[in-house]
CSV table of C-alpha atoms in Angstrom, one decimal:
chain,number,residue,atom,x,y,z
A,18,UNK,CA,-18.1,-52.9,7.3
A,19,UNK,CA,-15.9,-54.7,9.8
A,20,UNK,CA,-16.6,-53.5,13.3
A,21,UNK,CA,-15.5,-56.4,15.2
A,22,UNK,CA,-13.2,-56.0,18.2
A,23,UNK,CA,-14.5,-52.6,19.0
A,24,UNK,CA,-14.0,-53.2,22.6
A,25,UNK,CA,-10.4,-52.6,22.1
A,26,UNK,CA,-9.1,-49.0,21.1
A,27,UNK,CA,-8.8,-48.7,17.3
A,28,UNK,CA,-5.7,-46.8,16.3
A,29,UNK,CA,-4.7,-45.5,13.0
A,30,UNK,CA,-0.8,-45.1,12.8
A,31,UNK,CA,0.9,-43.6,9.5
A,32,UNK,CA,4.5,-44.1,8.9
A,33,UNK,CA,4.5,-47.4,10.8
A,34,UNK,CA,7.1,-49.3,8.8
A,35,UNK,CA,10.3,-47.6,10.0
A,36,UNK,CA,11.9,-45.4,12.6
A,37,UNK,CA,9.6,-44.0,15.6
A,38,UNK,CA,6.4,-45.2,13.9
A,39,UNK,CA,7.7,-48.9,13.9
A,40,UNK,CA,8.5,-48.5,17.5
A,41,UNK,CA,5.2,-46.8,18.2
A,42,UNK,CA,3.3,-49.7,16.4
A,43,UNK,CA,5.2,-52.1,18.8
A,44,UNK,CA,4.0,-50.3,21.8
A,45,UNK,CA,0.6,-50.1,20.9
A,46,UNK,CA,0.3,-53.7,19.9
A,47,UNK,CA,1.7,-54.8,23.3
A,48,UNK,CA,-1.1,-52.5,24.8
A,49,UNK,CA,-3.6,-54.6,22.9
A,50,UNK,CA,-4.8,-52.0,20.5
A,51,UNK,CA,-6.7,-52.8,17.4
A,52,UNK,CA,-4.3,-51.4,14.8
A,53,UNK,CA,-4.5,-50.0,11.2
A,54,UNK,CA,-1.0,-49.2,10.3
A,55,UNK,CA,0.1,-47.3,7.1
A,56,UNK,CA,3.4,-47.2,5.1
A,57,UNK,CA,4.4,-46.5,1.5
A,58,UNK,CA,5.7,-49.9,0.8
A,59,UNK,CA,3.7,-52.7,-0.9
A,60,UNK,CA,1.8,-55.0,1.6
A,61,UNK,CA,3.8,-58.0,0.6
A,62,UNK,CA,6.9,-56.4,2.1
A,63,UNK,CA,5.3,-56.0,5.4
A,64,UNK,CA,4.6,-59.6,6.6
A,65,UNK,CA,7.1,-59.7,9.1
A,66,UNK,CA,5.9,-56.5,10.7
A,67,UNK,CA,2.4,-57.7,10.9
A,68,UNK,CA,3.6,-60.9,12.4
A,69,UNK,CA,5.6,-59.3,15.1
A,70,UNK,CA,2.7,-56.9,16.0
A,71,UNK,CA,0.3,-59.9,16.3
A,72,UNK,CA,2.8,-62.0,18.5
A,73,UNK,CA,3.1,-58.7,20.7
A,74,UNK,CA,-0.5,-58.9,21.4
A,75,UNK,CA,-2.4,-56.6,19.0
A,76,UNK,CA,-6.0,-57.2,19.1
A,77,UNK,CA,-6.2,-56.9,15.1
A,78,UNK,CA,-3.8,-55.7,12.7
A,79,UNK,CA,-4.4,-54.1,9.2
A,80,UNK,CA,-1.8,-52.8,6.9
A,81,UNK,CA,-2.5,-50.1,4.1
A,82,UNK,CA,-0.2,-48.7,1.6
A,83,UNK,CA,-0.4,-45.1,0.5
A,84,UNK,CA,2.3,-42.7,-1.0
A,85,UNK,CA,1.6,-39.2,0.3
A,86,UNK,CA,3.2,-37.8,-2.8
A,87,UNK,CA,-0.2,-38.1,-4.0
A,88,UNK,CA,-3.0,-36.5,-2.3
A,89,UNK,CA,-5.5,-38.8,-4.0
A,90,UNK,CA,-3.6,-41.8,-2.2
A,91,UNK,CA,-4.2,-40.2,1.2
A,92,UNK,CA,-8.0,-39.8,0.3
A,93,UNK,CA,-8.0,-43.5,-0.9
A,94,UNK,CA,-6.3,-44.3,2.5
A,95,UNK,CA,-9.1,-42.9,4.5
A,96,UNK,CA,-11.7,-44.9,2.3
A,97,UNK,CA,-9.8,-48.2,3.0
A,98,UNK,CA,-9.9,-47.4,6.7
A,99,UNK,CA,-13.6,-46.5,6.6
A,100,UNK,CA,-14.1,-50.0,4.8
A,101,UNK,CA,-12.3,-51.6,7.9
A,102,UNK,CA,-13.8,-49.9,10.7
A,103,UNK,CA,-16.7,-47.5,11.9
A,104,UNK,CA,-14.9,-45.8,14.4
A,105,UNK,CA,-11.3,-44.5,15.3
A,106,UNK,CA,-10.1,-43.7,19.0
A,107,UNK,CA,-6.7,-42.4,17.9
A,108,UNK,CA,-5.1,-41.2,14.7
A,109,UNK,CA,-1.4,-40.9,14.9
A,110,UNK,CA,-0.1,-38.7,12.1
A,111,UNK,CA,3.5,-39.9,12.1
A,112,UNK,CA,4.3,-40.2,8.6
A,113,UNK,CA,6.9,-37.6,7.4
A,114,UNK,CA,9.9,-37.0,5.2
A,115,UNK,CA,12.9,-34.8,5.3
A,116,UNK,CA,13.1,-31.8,3.0
A,117,UNK,CA,14.9,-32.7,-0.2
A,118,UNK,CA,18.2,-30.8,-1.0
A,119,UNK,CA,16.2,-28.7,-3.5
A,120,UNK,CA,12.6,-27.5,-3.9
A,121,UNK,CA,10.5,-30.2,-5.5
A,122,UNK,CA,7.0,-30.2,-6.5
A,123,UNK,CA,4.5,-33.1,-6.3
A,124,UNK,CA,2.3,-34.0,-9.0
A,125,UNK,CA,-0.3,-32.0,-7.1
A,126,UNK,CA,1.7,-29.0,-7.5
A,127,UNK,CA,2.7,-28.6,-3.9
A,128,UNK,CA,6.1,-28.4,-2.3
A,129,UNK,CA,7.0,-32.0,-1.5
A,130,UNK,CA,7.7,-31.8,2.3
A,131,UNK,CA,4.6,-29.7,3.0
A,132,UNK,CA,2.4,-32.2,1.3
A,133,UNK,CA,3.8,-35.3,2.9
A,134,UNK,CA,4.3,-33.8,6.4
A,135,UNK,CA,1.2,-31.5,6.5
A,136,UNK,CA,-1.2,-31.7,3.6
A,137,UNK,CA,-1.9,-35.3,3.5
A,138,UNK,CA,-2.2,-35.7,7.4
A,139,UNK,CA,-4.8,-32.8,7.2
A,140,UNK,CA,-6.8,-34.4,4.4
A,141,UNK,CA,-6.6,-37.8,6.3
A,142,UNK,CA,-7.8,-36.1,9.4
A,143,UNK,CA,-10.6,-34.4,7.5
A,144,UNK,CA,-11.8,-37.6,5.9
A,145,UNK,CA,-11.6,-39.6,9.2
A,146,UNK,CA,-13.4,-37.0,11.2
A,147,UNK,CA,-16.8,-38.7,11.3
A,148,UNK,CA,-14.9,-41.7,12.8
A,149,UNK,CA,-13.1,-39.7,15.4
A,150,UNK,CA,-16.2,-37.9,16.4
A,151,UNK,CA,-18.0,-41.2,16.9
A,152,UNK,CA,-15.6,-41.9,19.7
A,153,UNK,CA,-14.7,-38.4,20.9
A,154,UNK,CA,-11.1,-39.7,19.9
A,155,UNK,CA,-7.8,-38.0,19.6
A,156,UNK,CA,-5.5,-36.8,16.8
A,157,UNK,CA,-1.8,-36.8,17.5
A,158,UNK,CA,0.4,-34.9,15.1
A,159,UNK,CA,4.0,-36.0,15.4
A,160,UNK,CA,5.8,-32.6,15.1
A,161,UNK,CA,9.3,-31.2,15.9
A,162,UNK,CA,10.9,-28.6,18.1
A,163,UNK,CA,12.5,-27.2,14.8
A,164,UNK,CA,9.1,-25.5,14.5
A,165,UNK,CA,10.1,-23.1,17.1
A,166,UNK,CA,12.8,-21.5,15.0
A,167,UNK,CA,11.0,-21.0,11.7
A,168,UNK,CA,8.4,-18.8,10.3
A,169,UNK,CA,5.6,-19.6,7.8
A,170,UNK,CA,4.0,-17.2,5.3
A,171,UNK,CA,0.7,-18.8,4.9
A,172,UNK,CA,0.2,-16.8,1.5
A,173,UNK,CA,3.4,-18.8,0.3
A,174,UNK,CA,2.8,-22.3,1.7
A,175,UNK,CA,4.5,-23.8,-1.4
A,176,UNK,CA,7.7,-21.6,-1.1
A,177,UNK,CA,7.6,-19.9,-4.4
A,178,UNK,CA,8.9,-16.7,-2.9
A,179,UNK,CA,10.3,-18.0,0.4
A,180,UNK,CA,14.0,-18.9,0.3
A,181,UNK,CA,14.3,-22.8,0.3
A,182,UNK,CA,16.3,-25.0,2.4
A,183,UNK,CA,15.6,-28.6,3.4
A,184,UNK,CA,15.5,-28.0,7.0
A,185,UNK,CA,13.5,-24.9,6.5
A,186,UNK,CA,10.9,-26.8,4.5
A,187,UNK,CA,10.7,-29.6,7.3
A,188,UNK,CA,10.5,-27.0,10.1
A,189,UNK,CA,7.7,-25.1,8.3
A,190,UNK,CA,5.5,-28.2,7.9
A,191,UNK,CA,5.9,-29.1,11.5
A,192,UNK,CA,4.8,-25.4,12.5
A,193,UNK,CA,1.7,-26.0,10.4
A,194,UNK,CA,1.0,-29.2,12.1
A,195,UNK,CA,1.2,-27.6,15.6
A,196,UNK,CA,-1.2,-25.1,14.4
A,197,UNK,CA,-3.6,-27.4,13.0
A,198,UNK,CA,-3.8,-29.3,16.2
A,199,UNK,CA,-4.9,-26.2,17.9
A,200,UNK,CA,-7.3,-25.4,15.3
A,201,UNK,CA,-9.0,-28.7,15.4
A,202,UNK,CA,-10.1,-28.5,18.8
A,203,UNK,CA,-11.4,-24.9,18.5
A,204,UNK,CA,-13.1,-25.2,15.0
A,205,UNK,CA,-14.2,-28.8,14.5
A,206,UNK,CA,-17.8,-29.4,14.8
A,207,UNK,CA,-19.4,-30.9,17.9
A,208,UNK,CA,-19.1,-33.6,19.1
A,209,UNK,CA,-15.3,-32.5,19.2
A,210,UNK,CA,-12.5,-34.8,19.3
A,211,UNK,CA,-9.1,-34.1,21.1
A,212,UNK,CA,-5.9,-33.2,19.4
A,213,UNK,CA,-2.3,-32.7,20.5
A,214,UNK,CA,1.1,-32.3,18.8
A,215,UNK,CA,4.2,-33.6,20.1
A,216,UNK,CA,8.0,-33.2,19.7
A,217,UNK,CA,9.4,-36.8,20.3
A,218,UNK,CA,12.8,-35.7,21.0
A,219,UNK,CA,16.0,-35.6,18.9
A,220,UNK,CA,15.7,-39.2,17.7
A,221,UNK,CA,18.3,-41.3,15.8
A,222,UNK,CA,16.5,-41.9,12.4
A,223,UNK,CA,17.4,-41.5,8.8
A,224,UNK,CA,15.2,-38.5,8.8
A,225,UNK,CA,17.4,-36.6,11.4
A,226,UNK,CA,20.4,-37.7,9.7
A,227,UNK,CA,19.3,-36.6,6.2
A,228,UNK,CA,19.1,-32.9,7.5
A,229,UNK,CA,21.2,-32.5,10.8
A,230,UNK,CA,24.5,-33.7,12.1
A,231,UNK,CA,23.2,-35.0,15.3
A,232,UNK,CA,23.4,-38.3,16.9
A,233,UNK,CA,20.1,-38.5,18.6
A,234,UNK,CA,18.3,-40.8,21.1
A,235,UNK,CA,17.1,-44.3,20.3
A,236,UNK,CA,13.6,-44.3,18.3
A,237,UNK,CA,12.4,-46.3,21.4
A,238,UNK,CA,12.5,-43.1,23.4
A,239,UNK,CA,10.5,-41.0,20.8
A,240,UNK,CA,8.0,-43.8,20.5
A,241,UNK,CA,7.2,-43.8,24.2
A,242,UNK,CA,6.4,-39.8,24.1
A,243,UNK,CA,4.2,-40.6,21.1
A,244,UNK,CA,2.4,-43.4,22.9
A,245,UNK,CA,2.0,-41.3,26.2
A,246,UNK,CA,0.4,-38.5,24.1
A,247,UNK,CA,-1.8,-40.8,22.3
A,248,UNK,CA,-3.1,-43.0,25.4
A,249,UNK,CA,-3.2,-40.3,28.1
A,250,UNK,CA,-6.4,-39.9,29.9
A,251,UNK,CA,-8.1,-36.5,30.1
A,252,UNK,CA,-7.7,-34.2,27.2
A,253,UNK,CA,-4.8,-32.2,25.5
A,254,UNK,CA,-7.0,-29.4,24.0
A,255,UNK,CA,-4.5,-28.9,21.2
A,256,UNK,CA,-1.6,-28.3,23.3
A,257,UNK,CA,2.0,-28.7,22.1
A,258,UNK,CA,4.2,-31.2,24.1
A,259,UNK,CA,7.9,-31.2,24.2
A,260,UNK,CA,8.5,-34.9,24.6
A,261,UNK,CA,6.2,-35.6,27.7
A,262,UNK,CA,5.7,-32.0,28.9
A,263,UNK,CA,3.3,-29.2,27.7
A,264,UNK,CA,5.5,-26.3,26.5
A,265,UNK,CA,4.7,-23.0,24.5
A,266,UNK,CA,4.9,-23.5,20.8
A,267,UNK,CA,5.8,-21.1,18.3
A,268,UNK,CA,4.1,-17.7,18.9
A,269,UNK,CA,2.4,-18.0,15.5
A,270,UNK,CA,0.5,-21.2,16.4
A,271,UNK,CA,-1.0,-19.3,19.2
A,272,UNK,CA,-2.6,-16.6,16.9
A,273,UNK,CA,-6.1,-17.5,16.1
A,274,UNK,CA,-6.2,-15.1,13.2
A,275,UNK,CA,-2.9,-16.7,11.7
A,276,UNK,CA,-4.3,-20.2,12.3
A,277,UNK,CA,-7.5,-19.3,10.3
A,278,UNK,CA,-5.8,-17.9,7.6
A,279,UNK,CA,-3.3,-21.0,7.4
A,280,UNK,CA,-6.4,-23.2,7.1
A,281,UNK,CA,-8.1,-21.2,4.6
A,282,UNK,CA,-5.0,-21.6,2.3
A,283,UNK,CA,-4.5,-25.2,3.4
A,284,UNK,CA,-8.1,-26.2,2.3
A,285,UNK,CA,-7.6,-24.2,-0.9
A,286,UNK,CA,-4.7,-26.4,-1.8
A,287,UNK,CA,-6.6,-29.5,-0.7
A,288,UNK,CA,-9.7,-28.6,-3.0
A,289,UNK,CA,-7.6,-29.6,-5.9
A,290,UNK,CA,-7.7,-33.3,-4.5
A,291,UNK,CA,-9.8,-35.5,-6.8
C-alpha cells in the first residue's frame, strides 16, 4: 500500500484523457492534488498527459486503464486504486459515452450507454466506499441537463421495451446518476461521505456533437464547474448543480421510493459482476 503524500487531497478522476475530463485533470494538478486518473487507452499512450500534469504541479500522478464496456474492468480499477492509496478525498465520475445510433448490449448484457455512464460509476463508487468513508470525502457525478427532459422506467433499465434513441439512452443514464448522488447521502452507512451531481454546461466535445447539433462552450468552462463542485467547502448533500448553481433536478430524482427502486434494480444488474 502506497500512502505517501497523504497531506495532499487524493482525487480519482475517470475519463481524464479527453474533453472535460482532461481539463479537469489540468485544474486539479495545478491545485496540487494527488491524482489517480483513468481512461480507456493503454498507459503507454498517455505519457504526455502525465508529464503535463506533473509539470502543472500535481503532487503525484497515476494512470489506470479500464474499459467500462466490461463491468469486471471497473471492479479491477477499484482494486488497482486501493493498491495505490488507502484514502480517497474526491471521486469524480466523469467517464461517459454518447448513446450509439442503435441499441447495443455489452458482454454483461446491459445497454451500453447505461453501463458506461451509470452502472460502472456506481460499481466503482461502491468498491471505493471504504476509502471515501476514511476521509468523509465526496463523490461528484458529471451529469447533464438532458436528464430533466427524460423519464426512466426502473423496471426496464436496459430498454428492452422502452423505445430507443441515442439521446434518450444518454439522458436516462444521466438521470440515474442524479438519483444515485441523492441516494448516496441518504442511504450510505456512517461515516457518510458527500455526493453531488453537476451539469457542466453545454460543452464543445465529440460526445456533444455525436448526438446534438450544438456548438457548445469550450471544455475549460465545463471543467471549472466540475472542479468547483469537487473542491467546494461544506457539503452538497446530494444536490444537483446546473453549472455552479444548485437547481431542481428531474422530479423523479426527488422521489425517495423511486430512488430506492432504481437502486434495487441497479444492484441486481451489478450482482452479475464477477
